[in-house]
Amino acid sequence: MQNWITLLTEFKSKQIPVALITVTKCLGSTPCVVGSRMIVTKDKHIHGTIGGGKLEYKAIDEAIIALKENRIIESNYTLGPEFEQCCGGKVEFIIEPMNQSPELFLFGAGHIGVEICKLLVDTPFKINLIDSRENWFKNIEFDKSITTHQTSETDFKTFKEAVKWGSNSYILVLTHNHAIDFDIITMALQNETKFLGLIGSKTKKVRFNNMLIKEMNIPEGMTNVVCPIGIDIGGDTPKEIAISVVAQLLQTHYKNE
């Protein structure tokens, strides 16, 4: 495929998720050569080719899985009757999903929230720190990679608009107000996320669970919410709690790779 580096650069600049398929081995008679490449988008638009036919259809289907699960896939196929081809060769290829970095939306720029954001700098995560308190970010210094959002407690719409929902969306709720926590959790449960976590005690979890079921008609309650957040490593200072939470986020991200 010609100009595939240019194409990948364009997709990256527009943050369009794509899967890059690269042929890594060819044995016998095959319709492609080592180094053949093809780019596949989520809506199955393709750029380039790895030989066409059923082999390419199979690769496209696997590329969609790689994008959906955000993981690298290695495959190999023998080109026999199943592929309506008689060449009998074998093709191996790797599929790499791209432009699907995990993105954290952290509600609550308190001591723990700020420490979490600092620790996540230089990791795969894009970081968004959100707070509704007026002028709250004025005197806090952040790394330039961290994006801050000033929302409004009285305009609930601003909470929803601050988040890019989807399979790469990680939500942490650590605000200064339990009522706001509950509103954000309710909102998040009605949208797609990869990880949804709430800071708080087991008592808070039970209370929110009952409210979600009885008041918000969400039958699963807190089943899909991680609460308390963080890996149990001990320590109760803001930085120690932040370390435990960051470890949990990274564990969730890397377990599918």
PDB file of C-alpha atoms in Angstrom:
ATOM      1  CA  MET A   1       0.000   0.000   0.000  1.00  0.00           C
ATOM      2  CA  GLN A   2       1.388   3.368  -0.989  1.00  0.00           C
ATOM      3  CA  ASN A   3       1.617   6.292   1.430  1.00  0.00           C
ATOM      4  CA  TRP A   4       0.385   4.271   4.406  1.00  0.00           C
ATOM      5  CA  ILE A   5       2.510   6.338   6.808  1.00  0.00           C
ATOM      6  CA  THR A   6       0.859   9.512   5.505  1.00  0.00           C
ATOM      7  CA  LEU A   7      -2.575   7.946   5.902  1.00  0.00           C
ATOM      8  CA  LEU A   8      -1.856   6.824   9.457  1.00  0.00           C
ATOM      9  CA  THR A   9      -0.636  10.313  10.302  1.00  0.00           C
ATOM     10  CA  GLU A  10      -3.861  11.811   8.951  1.00  0.00           C
ATOM     11  CA  PHE A  11      -6.005   9.400  10.945  1.00  0.00           C
ATOM     12  CA  LYS A  12      -3.979  10.148  14.066  1.00  0.00           C
ATOM     13  CA  SER A  13      -4.322  13.908  13.653  1.00  0.00           C
ATOM     14  CA  LYS A  14      -8.100  13.502  13.405  1.00  0.00           C
ATOM     15  CA  GLN A  15      -8.150  10.904  16.217  1.00  0.00           C
ATOM     16  CA  ILE A  16      -9.986   8.401  14.017  1.00  0.00           C
ATOM     17  CA  PRO A  17      -9.612   4.811  15.309  1.00  0.00           C
ATOM     18  CA  VAL A  18      -8.132   2.462  12.726  1.00  0.00           C
ATOM     19  CA  ALA A  19      -6.564  -0.984  12.626  1.00  0.00           C
ATOM     20  CA  LEU A  20      -3.308  -1.564  10.752  1.00  0.00           C
ATOM     21  CA  ILE A  21      -2.926  -5.050   9.276  1.00  0.00           C
ATOM     22  CA  THR A  22       0.621  -6.088   8.394  1.00  0.00           C
ATOM     23  CA  VAL A  23       1.551  -9.387   6.732  1.00  0.00           C
ATOM     24  CA  THR A  24       4.451 -10.851   8.714  1.00  0.00           C
ATOM     25  CA  LYS A  25       5.028 -14.205   6.989  1.00  0.00           C
ATOM     26  CA  CYS A  26       4.144 -15.905   3.720  1.00  0.00           C
ATOM     27  CA  LEU A  27       4.792 -19.593   3.080  1.00  0.00           C
ATOM     28  CA  GLY A  28       4.205 -21.196  -0.296  1.00  0.00           C
ATOM     29  CA  SER A  29       1.946 -19.593  -2.877  1.00  0.00           C
ATOM     30  CA  THR A  30       0.066 -16.585  -1.476  1.00  0.00           C
ATOM     31  CA  PRO A  31      -1.763 -13.554  -2.904  1.00  0.00           C
ATOM     32  CA  CYS A  32       0.425 -11.140  -0.916  1.00  0.00           C
ATOM     33  CA  VAL A  33       3.994 -10.618   0.229  1.00  0.00           C
ATOM     34  CA  VAL A  34       5.610  -9.962   3.590  1.00  0.00           C
ATOM     35  CA  GLY A  35       5.082  -6.296   4.445  1.00  0.00           C
ATOM     36  CA  SER A  36       1.739  -5.979   2.654  1.00  0.00           C
ATOM     37  CA  ARG A  37      -0.445  -3.620   4.651  1.00  0.00           C
ATOM     38  CA  MET A  38      -4.054  -2.578   4.930  1.00  0.00           C
ATOM     39  CA  ILE A  39      -5.815  -0.008   7.110  1.00  0.00           C
ATOM     40  CA  VAL A  40      -9.363  -0.718   8.311  1.00  0.00           C
ATOM     41  CA  THR A  41     -11.735   1.812   9.922  1.00  0.00           C
ATOM     42  CA  LYS A  42     -14.572   1.042  12.330  1.00  0.00           C
ATOM     43  CA  ASP A  43     -17.099   1.234   9.478  1.00  0.00           C
ATOM     44  CA  LYS A  44     -15.006  -1.250   7.443  1.00  0.00           C
ATOM     45  CA  HIS A  45     -13.589   1.243   4.970  1.00  0.00           C
ATOM     46  CA  ILE A  46     -10.231  -0.087   3.786  1.00  0.00           C
ATOM     47  CA  HIS A  47      -7.060   1.437   2.427  1.00  0.00           C
ATOM     48  CA  GLY A  48      -4.604  -0.879   0.735  1.00  0.00           C
ATOM     49  CA  THR A  49      -4.887  -4.639   0.368  1.00  0.00           C
ATOM     50  CA  ILE A  50      -3.413  -7.904   1.601  1.00  0.00           C
ATOM     51  CA  GLY A  51      -4.500  -9.834  -1.464  1.00  0.00           C
ATOM     52  CA  GLY A  52      -8.285  -9.667  -1.602  1.00  0.00           C
ATOM     53  CA  GLY A  53     -10.684 -12.591  -1.466  1.00  0.00           C
ATOM     54  CA  LYS A  54     -11.786 -14.414   1.676  1.00  0.00           C
ATOM     55  CA  LEU A  55      -8.416 -13.903   3.350  1.00  0.00           C
ATOM     56  CA  GLU A  56      -8.983 -10.161   3.247  1.00  0.00           C
ATOM     57  CA  TYR A  57     -12.588 -10.512   4.452  1.00  0.00           C
ATOM     58  CA  LYS A  58     -11.371 -12.549   7.422  1.00  0.00           C
ATOM     59  CA  ALA A  59      -8.717  -9.967   8.196  1.00  0.00           C
ATOM     60  CA  ILE A  60     -11.261  -7.141   8.081  1.00  0.00           C
ATOM     61  CA  ASP A  61     -13.553  -8.983  10.495  1.00  0.00           C
ATOM     62  CA  GLU A  62     -10.650  -9.537  12.880  1.00  0.00           C
ATOM     63  CA  ALA A  63      -9.653  -5.882  12.555  1.00  0.00           C
ATOM     64  CA  ILE A  64     -13.102  -4.847  13.765  1.00  0.00           C
ATOM     65  CA  ILE A  65     -12.673  -7.144  16.785  1.00  0.00           C
ATOM     66  CA  ALA A  66      -9.237  -5.621  17.463  1.00  0.00           C
ATOM     67  CA  LEU A  67     -10.764  -2.140  17.380  1.00  0.00           C
ATOM     68  CA  LYS A  68     -13.717  -3.095  19.555  1.00  0.00           C
ATOM     69  CA  GLU A  69     -11.555  -4.805  22.190  1.00  0.00           C
ATOM     70  CA  ASN A  70      -8.604  -2.436  21.675  1.00  0.00           C
ATOM     71  CA  ARG A  71      -6.049  -5.237  21.561  1.00  0.00           C
ATOM     72  CA  ILE A  72      -3.434  -6.575  19.148  1.00  0.00           C
ATOM     73  CA  ILE A  73      -4.403  -9.733  17.261  1.00  0.00           C
ATOM     74  CA  GLU A  74      -2.027 -12.177  15.567  1.00  0.00           C
ATOM     75  CA  SER A  75      -3.552 -14.544  13.005  1.00  0.00           C
ATOM     76  CA  ASN A  76      -2.524 -17.154  10.484  1.00  0.00           C
ATOM     77  CA  TYR A  77      -4.483 -18.884   7.724  1.00  0.00           C
ATOM     78  CA  THR A  78      -3.809 -21.728   5.330  1.00  0.00           C
ATOM     79  CA  LEU A  79      -5.280 -20.888   1.937  1.00  0.00           C
ATOM     80  CA  GLY A  80      -7.154 -24.063   1.109  1.00  0.00           C
ATOM     81  CA  PRO A  81     -10.713 -24.944   0.091  1.00  0.00           C
ATOM     82  CA  GLU A  82     -12.188 -22.922   2.975  1.00  0.00           C
ATOM     83  CA  PHE A  83     -10.934 -19.788   1.238  1.00  0.00           C
ATOM     84  CA  GLU A  84     -11.953 -20.979  -2.221  1.00  0.00           C
ATOM     85  CA  GLN A  85      -8.294 -20.847  -3.151  1.00  0.00           C
ATOM     86  CA  CYS A  86      -6.117 -23.724  -4.269  1.00  0.00           C
ATOM     87  CA  CYS A  87      -2.697 -22.117  -3.821  1.00  0.00           C
ATOM     88  CA  GLY A  88      -2.288 -23.845  -0.439  1.00  0.00           C
ATOM     89  CA  GLY A  89       0.051 -21.248   0.978  1.00  0.00           C
ATOM     90  CA  LYS A  90       0.034 -19.879   4.512  1.00  0.00           C
ATOM     91  CA  VAL A  91      -0.242 -16.234   5.545  1.00  0.00           C
ATOM     92  CA  GLU A  92       0.463 -14.738   8.968  1.00  0.00           C
ATOM     93  CA  PHE A  93      -0.386 -11.181   9.922  1.00  0.00           C
ATOM     94  CA  ILE A  94      -0.670  -8.860  12.896  1.00  0.00           C
ATOM     95  CA  ILE A  95      -3.494  -6.382  13.513  1.00  0.00           C
ATOM     96  CA  GLU A  96      -2.757  -3.286  15.566  1.00  0.00           C
ATOM     97  CA  PRO A  97      -5.558  -0.959  16.763  1.00  0.00           C
ATOM     98  CA  MET A  98      -4.521   2.681  16.762  1.00  0.00           C
ATOM     99  CA  ASN A  99      -5.757   6.064  17.994  1.00  0.00           C
ATOM    100  CA  GLN A 100      -7.683   4.493  20.870  1.00  0.00           C
ATOM    101  CA  SER A 101      -5.785   5.738  23.882  1.00  0.00           C
ATOM    102  CA  PRO A 102      -7.647   5.342  27.184  1.00  0.00           C
ATOM    103  CA  GLU A 103      -9.113   8.644  28.317  1.00  0.00           C
ATOM    104  CA  LEU A 104      -9.760   9.504  31.948  1.00  0.00           C
ATOM    105  CA  PHE A 105     -12.494  11.905  33.010  1.00  0.00           C
ATOM    106  CA  LEU A 106     -11.981  12.629  36.684  1.00  0.00           C
ATOM    107  CA  PHE A 107     -14.686  14.565  38.505  1.00  0.00           C
ATOM    108  CA  GLY A 108     -13.326  16.366  41.548  1.00  0.00           C
ATOM    109  CA  ALA A 109     -10.047  18.292  41.709  1.00  0.00           C
ATOM    110  CA  GLY A 110      -9.457  17.692  45.411  1.00  0.00           C
ATOM    111  CA  HIS A 111      -6.236  16.412  46.953  1.00  0.00           C
ATOM    112  CA  ILE A 112      -6.670  12.830  45.696  1.00  0.00           C
ATOM    113  CA  GLY A 113      -7.944  13.833  42.271  1.00  0.00           C
ATOM    114  CA  VAL A 114      -4.992  16.137  41.663  1.00  0.00           C
ATOM    115  CA  GLU A 115      -2.523  13.450  42.791  1.00  0.00           C
ATOM    116  CA  ILE A 116      -4.123  10.882  40.459  1.00  0.00           C
ATOM    117  CA  CYS A 117      -3.714  13.232  37.505  1.00  0.00           C
ATOM    118  CA  LYS A 118      -0.073  13.945  38.350  1.00  0.00           C
ATOM    119  CA  LEU A 119       0.733  10.231  38.590  1.00  0.00           C
ATOM    120  CA  LEU A 120      -0.899   9.466  35.230  1.00  0.00           C
ATOM    121  CA  VAL A 121       1.303  11.911  33.320  1.00  0.00           C
ATOM    122  CA  ASP A 122       3.512  10.007  30.813  1.00  0.00           C
ATOM    123  CA  THR A 123       1.197   6.955  30.836  1.00  0.00           C
ATOM    124  CA  PRO A 124      -1.088   5.960  27.925  1.00  0.00           C
ATOM    125  CA  PHE A 125      -3.970   7.907  29.510  1.00  0.00           C
ATOM    126  CA  LYS A 126      -5.331  11.192  28.244  1.00  0.00           C
ATOM    127  CA  ILE A 127      -6.326  13.110  31.362  1.00  0.00           C
ATOM    128  CA  ASN A 128      -9.336  15.371  31.898  1.00  0.00           C
ATOM    129  CA  LEU A 129      -9.868  16.918  35.327  1.00  0.00           C
ATOM    130  CA  ILE A 130     -13.344  18.319  35.959  1.00  0.00           C
ATOM    131  CA  ASP A 131     -14.636  20.453  38.817  1.00  0.00           C
ATOM    132  CA  SER A 132     -17.725  22.585  39.413  1.00  0.00           C
ATOM    133  CA  ARG A 133     -16.276  24.933  42.027  1.00  0.00           C
ATOM    134  CA  GLU A 134     -15.828  28.460  40.758  1.00  0.00           C
ATOM    135  CA  ASN A 135     -12.223  29.490  40.010  1.00  0.00           C
ATOM    136  CA  TRP A 136     -11.028  26.214  41.528  1.00  0.00           C
ATOM    137  CA  PHE A 137      -8.206  25.719  39.019  1.00  0.00           C
ATOM    138  CA  LYS A 138      -6.888  29.252  39.371  1.00  0.00           C
ATOM    139  CA  ASN A 139      -4.125  28.456  41.835  1.00  0.00           C
ATOM    140  CA  ILE A 140      -3.322  24.859  40.901  1.00  0.00           C
ATOM    141  CA  GLU A 141      -0.440  24.082  38.541  1.00  0.00           C
ATOM    142  CA  PHE A 142      -0.788  21.130  36.204  1.00  0.00           C
ATOM    143  CA  ASP A 143       1.320  19.425  33.565  1.00  0.00           C
ATOM    144  CA  LYS A 144       0.446  20.763  30.122  1.00  0.00           C
ATOM    145  CA  SER A 145      -0.873  17.328  29.119  1.00  0.00           C
ATOM    146  CA  ILE A 146      -3.739  17.585  31.633  1.00  0.00           C
ATOM    147  CA  THR A 147      -6.940  19.206  30.385  1.00  0.00           C
ATOM    148  CA  THR A 148      -9.132  20.967  32.942  1.00  0.00           C
ATOM    149  CA  HIS A 149     -12.867  21.580  32.608  1.00  0.00           C
ATOM    150  CA  GLN A 150     -14.887  24.059  34.621  1.00  0.00           C
ATOM    151  CA  THR A 151     -18.478  22.810  34.889  1.00  0.00           C
ATOM    152  CA  SER A 152     -21.556  24.133  36.653  1.00  0.00           C
ATOM    153  CA  GLU A 153     -23.358  22.577  39.614  1.00  0.00           C
ATOM    154  CA  THR A 154     -26.604  24.175  38.461  1.00  0.00           C
ATOM    155  CA  ASP A 155     -26.332  23.116  34.802  1.00  0.00           C
ATOM    156  CA  PHE A 156     -26.215  19.320  34.785  1.00  0.00           C
ATOM    157  CA  LYS A 157     -25.739  19.344  31.002  1.00  0.00           C
ATOM    158  CA  THR A 158     -22.173  20.587  31.467  1.00  0.00           C
ATOM    159  CA  PHE A 159     -21.214  17.348  33.250  1.00  0.00           C
ATOM    160  CA  LYS A 160     -22.315  15.204  30.315  1.00  0.00           C
ATOM    161  CA  GLU A 161     -20.690  17.430  27.709  1.00  0.00           C
ATOM    162  CA  ALA A 162     -17.333  17.208  29.499  1.00  0.00           C
ATOM    163  CA  VAL A 163     -17.075  13.472  28.788  1.00  0.00           C
ATOM    164  CA  LYS A 164     -16.227  11.620  25.601  1.00  0.00           C
ATOM    165  CA  TRP A 165     -18.232   8.452  26.216  1.00  0.00           C
ATOM    166  CA  GLY A 166     -17.222   5.096  24.770  1.00  0.00           C
ATOM    167  CA  SER A 167     -15.234   1.907  25.214  1.00  0.00           C
ATOM    168  CA  ASN A 168     -12.041   3.840  26.026  1.00  0.00           C
ATOM    169  CA  SER A 169     -13.688   6.130  28.562  1.00  0.00           C
ATOM    170  CA  TYR A 170     -12.604   5.830  32.202  1.00  0.00           C
ATOM    171  CA  ILE A 171     -14.699   7.756  34.756  1.00  0.00           C
ATOM    172  CA  LEU A 172     -13.659   8.526  38.313  1.00  0.00           C
ATOM    173  CA  VAL A 173     -16.027  10.370  40.663  1.00  0.00           C
ATOM    174  CA  LEU A 174     -14.386  12.124  43.617  1.00  0.00           C
ATOM    175  CA  THR A 175     -16.295  15.384  44.040  1.00  0.00           C
ATOM    176  CA  HIS A 176     -16.787  17.411  47.214  1.00  0.00           C
ATOM    177  CA  ASN A 177     -20.535  16.734  47.244  1.00  0.00           C
ATOM    178  CA  HIS A 178     -22.321  13.360  47.555  1.00  0.00           C
ATOM    179  CA  ALA A 179     -25.340  14.682  45.651  1.00  0.00           C
ATOM    180  CA  ILE A 180     -23.115  15.584  42.696  1.00  0.00           C
ATOM    181  CA  ASP A 181     -21.416  12.181  42.964  1.00  0.00           C
ATOM    182  CA  PHE A 182     -24.793  10.495  42.689  1.00  0.00           C
ATOM    183  CA  ASP A 183     -25.849  12.590  39.680  1.00  0.00           C
ATOM    184  CA  ILE A 184     -22.636  11.770  37.819  1.00  0.00           C
ATOM    185  CA  ILE A 185     -22.863   8.050  38.626  1.00  0.00           C
ATOM    186  CA  THR A 186     -26.471   8.008  37.416  1.00  0.00           C
ATOM    187  CA  MET A 187     -25.453   9.748  34.197  1.00  0.00           C
ATOM    188  CA  ALA A 188     -22.457   7.477  33.612  1.00  0.00           C
ATOM    189  CA  LEU A 189     -24.500   4.299  34.055  1.00  0.00           C
ATOM    190  CA  GLN A 190     -26.629   5.399  31.119  1.00  0.00           C
ATOM    191  CA  ASN A 191     -23.621   5.798  28.825  1.00  0.00           C
ATOM    192  CA  GLU A 192     -20.821   3.511  27.636  1.00  0.00           C
ATOM    193  CA  THR A 193     -17.660   3.426  29.742  1.00  0.00           C
ATOM    194  CA  LYS A 194     -14.670   1.136  30.171  1.00  0.00           C
ATOM    195  CA  PHE A 195     -14.314   1.833  33.883  1.00  0.00           C
ATOM    196  CA  LEU A 196     -16.577   3.641  36.331  1.00  0.00           C
ATOM    197  CA  GLY A 197     -15.251   4.260  39.820  1.00  0.00           C
ATOM    198  CA  LEU A 198     -16.557   6.102  42.868  1.00  0.00           C
ATOM    199  CA  ILE A 199     -14.582   7.073  45.937  1.00  0.00           C
ATOM    200  CA  GLY A 200     -16.353   6.223  49.168  1.00  0.00           C
ATOM    201  CA  SER A 201     -17.110   3.680  51.839  1.00  0.00           C
ATOM    202  CA  LYS A 202     -19.113   0.467  51.619  1.00  0.00           C
ATOM    203  CA  THR A 203     -21.918   2.337  53.364  1.00  0.00           C
ATOM    204  CA  LYS A 204     -21.956   4.961  50.610  1.00  0.00           C
ATOM    205  CA  LYS A 205     -22.054   2.196  48.014  1.00  0.00           C
ATOM    206  CA  VAL A 206     -25.076   0.561  49.670  1.00  0.00           C
ATOM    207  CA  ARG A 207     -26.885   3.902  49.940  1.00  0.00           C
ATOM    208  CA  PHE A 208     -26.247   4.771  46.295  1.00  0.00           C
ATOM    209  CA  ASN A 209     -27.248   1.259  45.245  1.00  0.00           C
ATOM    210  CA  ASN A 210     -30.648   1.596  46.927  1.00  0.00           C
ATOM    211  CA  MET A 211     -31.200   5.063  45.465  1.00  0.00           C
ATOM    212  CA  LEU A 212     -30.308   3.948  41.936  1.00  0.00           C
ATOM    213  CA  ILE A 213     -32.759   1.053  42.111  1.00  0.00           C
ATOM    214  CA  LYS A 214     -35.643   2.753  43.913  1.00  0.00           C
ATOM    215  CA  GLU A 215     -35.385   6.365  42.739  1.00  0.00           C
ATOM    216  CA  MET A 216     -33.712   6.159  39.320  1.00  0.00           C
ATOM    217  CA  ASN A 217     -35.160   2.834  38.121  1.00  0.00           C
ATOM    218  CA  ILE A 218     -31.714   1.424  37.369  1.00  0.00           C
ATOM    219  CA  PRO A 219     -32.202  -2.236  38.373  1.00  0.00           C
ATOM    220  CA  GLU A 220     -28.489  -3.150  38.371  1.00  0.00           C
ATOM    221  CA  GLY A 221     -27.785  -0.439  40.916  1.00  0.00           C
ATOM    222  CA  MET A 222     -24.076  -0.202  41.707  1.00  0.00           C
ATOM    223  CA  THR A 223     -23.188  -3.563  40.145  1.00  0.00           C
ATOM    224  CA  ASN A 224     -21.133  -1.910  37.399  1.00  0.00           C
ATOM    225  CA  VAL A 225     -19.515   0.710  39.635  1.00  0.00           C
ATOM    226  CA  VAL A 226     -16.152   0.115  41.338  1.00  0.00           C
ATOM    227  CA  CYS A 227     -16.533   1.364  44.897  1.00  0.00           C
ATOM    228  CA  PRO A 228     -14.374   1.738  46.908  1.00  0.00           C
ATOM    229  CA  ILE A 229     -11.752   2.512  44.248  1.00  0.00           C
ATOM    230  CA  GLY A 230      -8.108   1.506  44.310  1.00  0.00           C
ATOM    231  CA  ILE A 231      -6.110  -1.634  44.942  1.00  0.00           C
ATOM    232  CA  ASP A 232      -5.798  -2.523  48.612  1.00  0.00           C
ATOM    233  CA  ILE A 233      -2.109  -1.765  49.134  1.00  0.00           C
ATOM    234  CA  GLY A 234      -2.411   0.082  52.445  1.00  0.00           C
ATOM    235  CA  GLY A 235      -1.830   3.748  53.206  1.00  0.00           C
ATOM    236  CA  ASP A 236      -4.366   6.520  53.604  1.00  0.00           C
ATOM    237  CA  THR A 237      -2.670   9.748  52.512  1.00  0.00           C
ATOM    238  CA  PRO A 238      -3.954  11.402  49.307  1.00  0.00           C
ATOM    239  CA  LYS A 239      -0.846  10.325  47.385  1.00  0.00           C
ATOM    240  CA  GLU A 240      -0.992   6.740  48.654  1.00  0.00           C
ATOM    241  CA  ILE A 241      -4.675   6.461  47.751  1.00  0.00           C
ATOM    242  CA  ALA A 242      -3.905   7.982  44.351  1.00  0.00           C
ATOM    243  CA  ILE A 243      -1.172   5.397  43.750  1.00  0.00           C
ATOM    244  CA  SER A 244      -3.640   2.586  44.485  1.00  0.00           C
ATOM    245  CA  VAL A 245      -6.211   4.069  42.093  1.00  0.00           C
ATOM    246  CA  VAL A 246      -3.695   4.660  39.294  1.00  0.00           C
ATOM    247  CA  ALA A 247      -2.494   1.056  39.662  1.00  0.00           C
ATOM    248  CA  GLN A 248      -6.097  -0.106  39.249  1.00  0.00           C
ATOM    249  CA  LEU A 249      -6.610   2.012  36.125  1.00  0.00           C
ATOM    250  CA  LEU A 250      -3.396   0.766  34.536  1.00  0.00           C
ATOM    251  CA  GLN A 251      -4.260  -2.816  35.447  1.00  0.00           C
ATOM    252  CA  THR A 252      -7.643  -2.446  33.748  1.00  0.00           C
ATOM    253  CA  HIS A 253      -6.042  -0.932  30.653  1.00  0.00           C
ATOM    254  CA  TYR A 254      -3.265  -3.469  30.237  1.00  0.00           C
ATOM    255  CA  LYS A 255      -5.188  -6.649  31.046  1.00  0.00           C
ATOM    256  CA  ASN A 256      -6.655  -6.729  27.510  1.00  0.00           C
ATOM    257  CA  GLU A 257      -3.316  -6.268  25.780  1.00  0.00           C
TER     258      GLU A 257
END
